Amino acid sequence: MHYIKRIRELREDNDYTQREVAALLSVGQRTYADYEYGKTRIPLGSMIILAKFYDVDMNYICGISHVKNSFPKKKLV
């Protein structure tokens, strides 16, 4: 579960509190803390919100890649 370390690092690197990120995800601070400590699995929808918020791709936030690529933007056809 590499995402546990990543979501905490991203939060701390951007100077956000757990309470602020929890509000973004519409969960309580305790629930968010449980995500960071690996006590509760973070829902996929919340992972996507965090990836967009921090502007990193899902491969980075999930720990698959060590490169912080930007979150893919929708292309208009």
Short mmCIF file of C-alpha atoms in Angstrom, two decimals:
data_model
loop_
_atom_site.label_atom_id
_atom_site.label_comp_id
_atom_site.label_asym_id
_atom_site.label_seq_id
_atom_site.Cartn_x
_atom_site.Cartn_y
_atom_site.Cartn_z
CA MET A 1 0.00 0.00 0.00
CA HIS A 2 2.35 2.67 -1.26
CA TYR A 3 -0.45 5.21 -1.49
CA ILE A 4 -0.50 5.55 2.31
CA LYS A 5 2.96 7.11 2.32
CA ARG A 6 2.24 9.17 -0.79
CA ILE A 7 -0.97 10.82 0.42
CA ARG A 8 0.73 11.87 3.63
CA GLU A 9 3.82 13.20 1.82
CA LEU A 10 1.69 15.14 -0.64
CA ARG A 11 -0.38 16.65 2.16
CA GLU A 12 2.68 17.65 4.19
CA ASP A 13 4.63 18.93 1.16
CA ASN A 14 1.71 21.23 0.36
CA ASP A 15 1.25 22.36 3.99
CA TYR A 16 -2.29 21.05 4.42
CA THR A 17 -3.72 19.68 7.63
CA GLN A 18 -5.57 16.40 7.81
CA ARG A 19 -8.71 18.41 8.60
CA GLU A 20 -8.37 20.45 5.39
CA VAL A 21 -7.88 17.40 3.18
CA ALA A 22 -10.69 15.57 4.97
CA ALA A 23 -13.02 18.49 4.18
CA LEU A 24 -12.01 18.26 0.51
CA LEU A 25 -12.99 14.58 0.54
CA SER A 26 -16.17 15.22 2.59
CA VAL A 27 -15.04 12.89 5.38
CA GLY A 28 -14.13 13.49 9.00
CA GLN A 29 -10.57 14.16 10.11
CA ARG A 30 -10.46 10.81 11.92
CA THR A 31 -11.49 8.97 8.76
CA TYR A 32 -8.79 10.72 6.78
CA ALA A 33 -6.23 9.93 9.46
CA ASP A 34 -7.26 6.28 9.17
CA TYR A 35 -6.51 6.49 5.41
CA GLU A 36 -3.01 7.80 6.14
CA TYR A 37 -2.33 5.14 8.78
CA GLY A 38 -3.65 2.34 6.59
CA LYS A 39 -6.46 1.44 8.99
CA THR A 40 -9.09 2.10 6.33
CA ARG A 41 -8.73 1.72 2.58
CA ILE A 42 -9.26 4.97 0.76
CA PRO A 43 -12.04 4.78 -1.86
CA LEU A 44 -11.02 5.08 -5.49
CA GLY A 45 -13.13 8.20 -5.94
CA SER A 46 -11.23 9.89 -3.11
CA MET A 47 -7.90 8.87 -4.66
CA ILE A 48 -8.95 10.52 -7.91
CA ILE A 49 -9.96 13.70 -6.06
CA LEU A 50 -6.56 13.78 -4.34
CA ALA A 51 -4.69 13.17 -7.61
CA LYS A 52 -6.56 16.07 -9.25
CA PHE A 53 -6.11 18.28 -6.18
CA TYR A 54 -2.35 17.72 -5.99
CA ASP A 55 -2.05 17.59 -9.82
CA VAL A 56 -0.29 14.24 -9.90
CA ASP A 57 -1.21 11.20 -11.93
CA MET A 58 -2.68 8.08 -10.38
CA ASN A 59 0.50 6.08 -10.99
CA TYR A 60 2.39 8.45 -8.70
CA ILE A 61 -0.23 8.67 -5.97
CA CYS A 62 -0.56 4.86 -5.94
CA GLY A 63 3.21 4.38 -5.71
CA ILE A 64 3.60 2.74 -9.12
CA SER A 65 5.80 5.57 -10.40
CA HIS A 66 8.25 7.87 -8.67
CA VAL A 67 7.74 10.59 -11.29
CA LYS A 68 5.22 13.33 -10.49
CA ASN A 69 3.45 13.67 -13.83
CA SER A 70 0.51 16.05 -13.97
CA PHE A 71 -3.02 14.70 -13.70
CA PRO A 72 -4.28 14.09 -17.26
CA LYS A 73 -6.47 16.90 -18.55
CA LYS A 74 -9.54 16.17 -20.61
CA LYS A 75 -9.02 16.93 -24.27
CA LEU A 76 -11.86 18.52 -26.15
CA VAL A 77 -12.56 16.86 -29.48
#
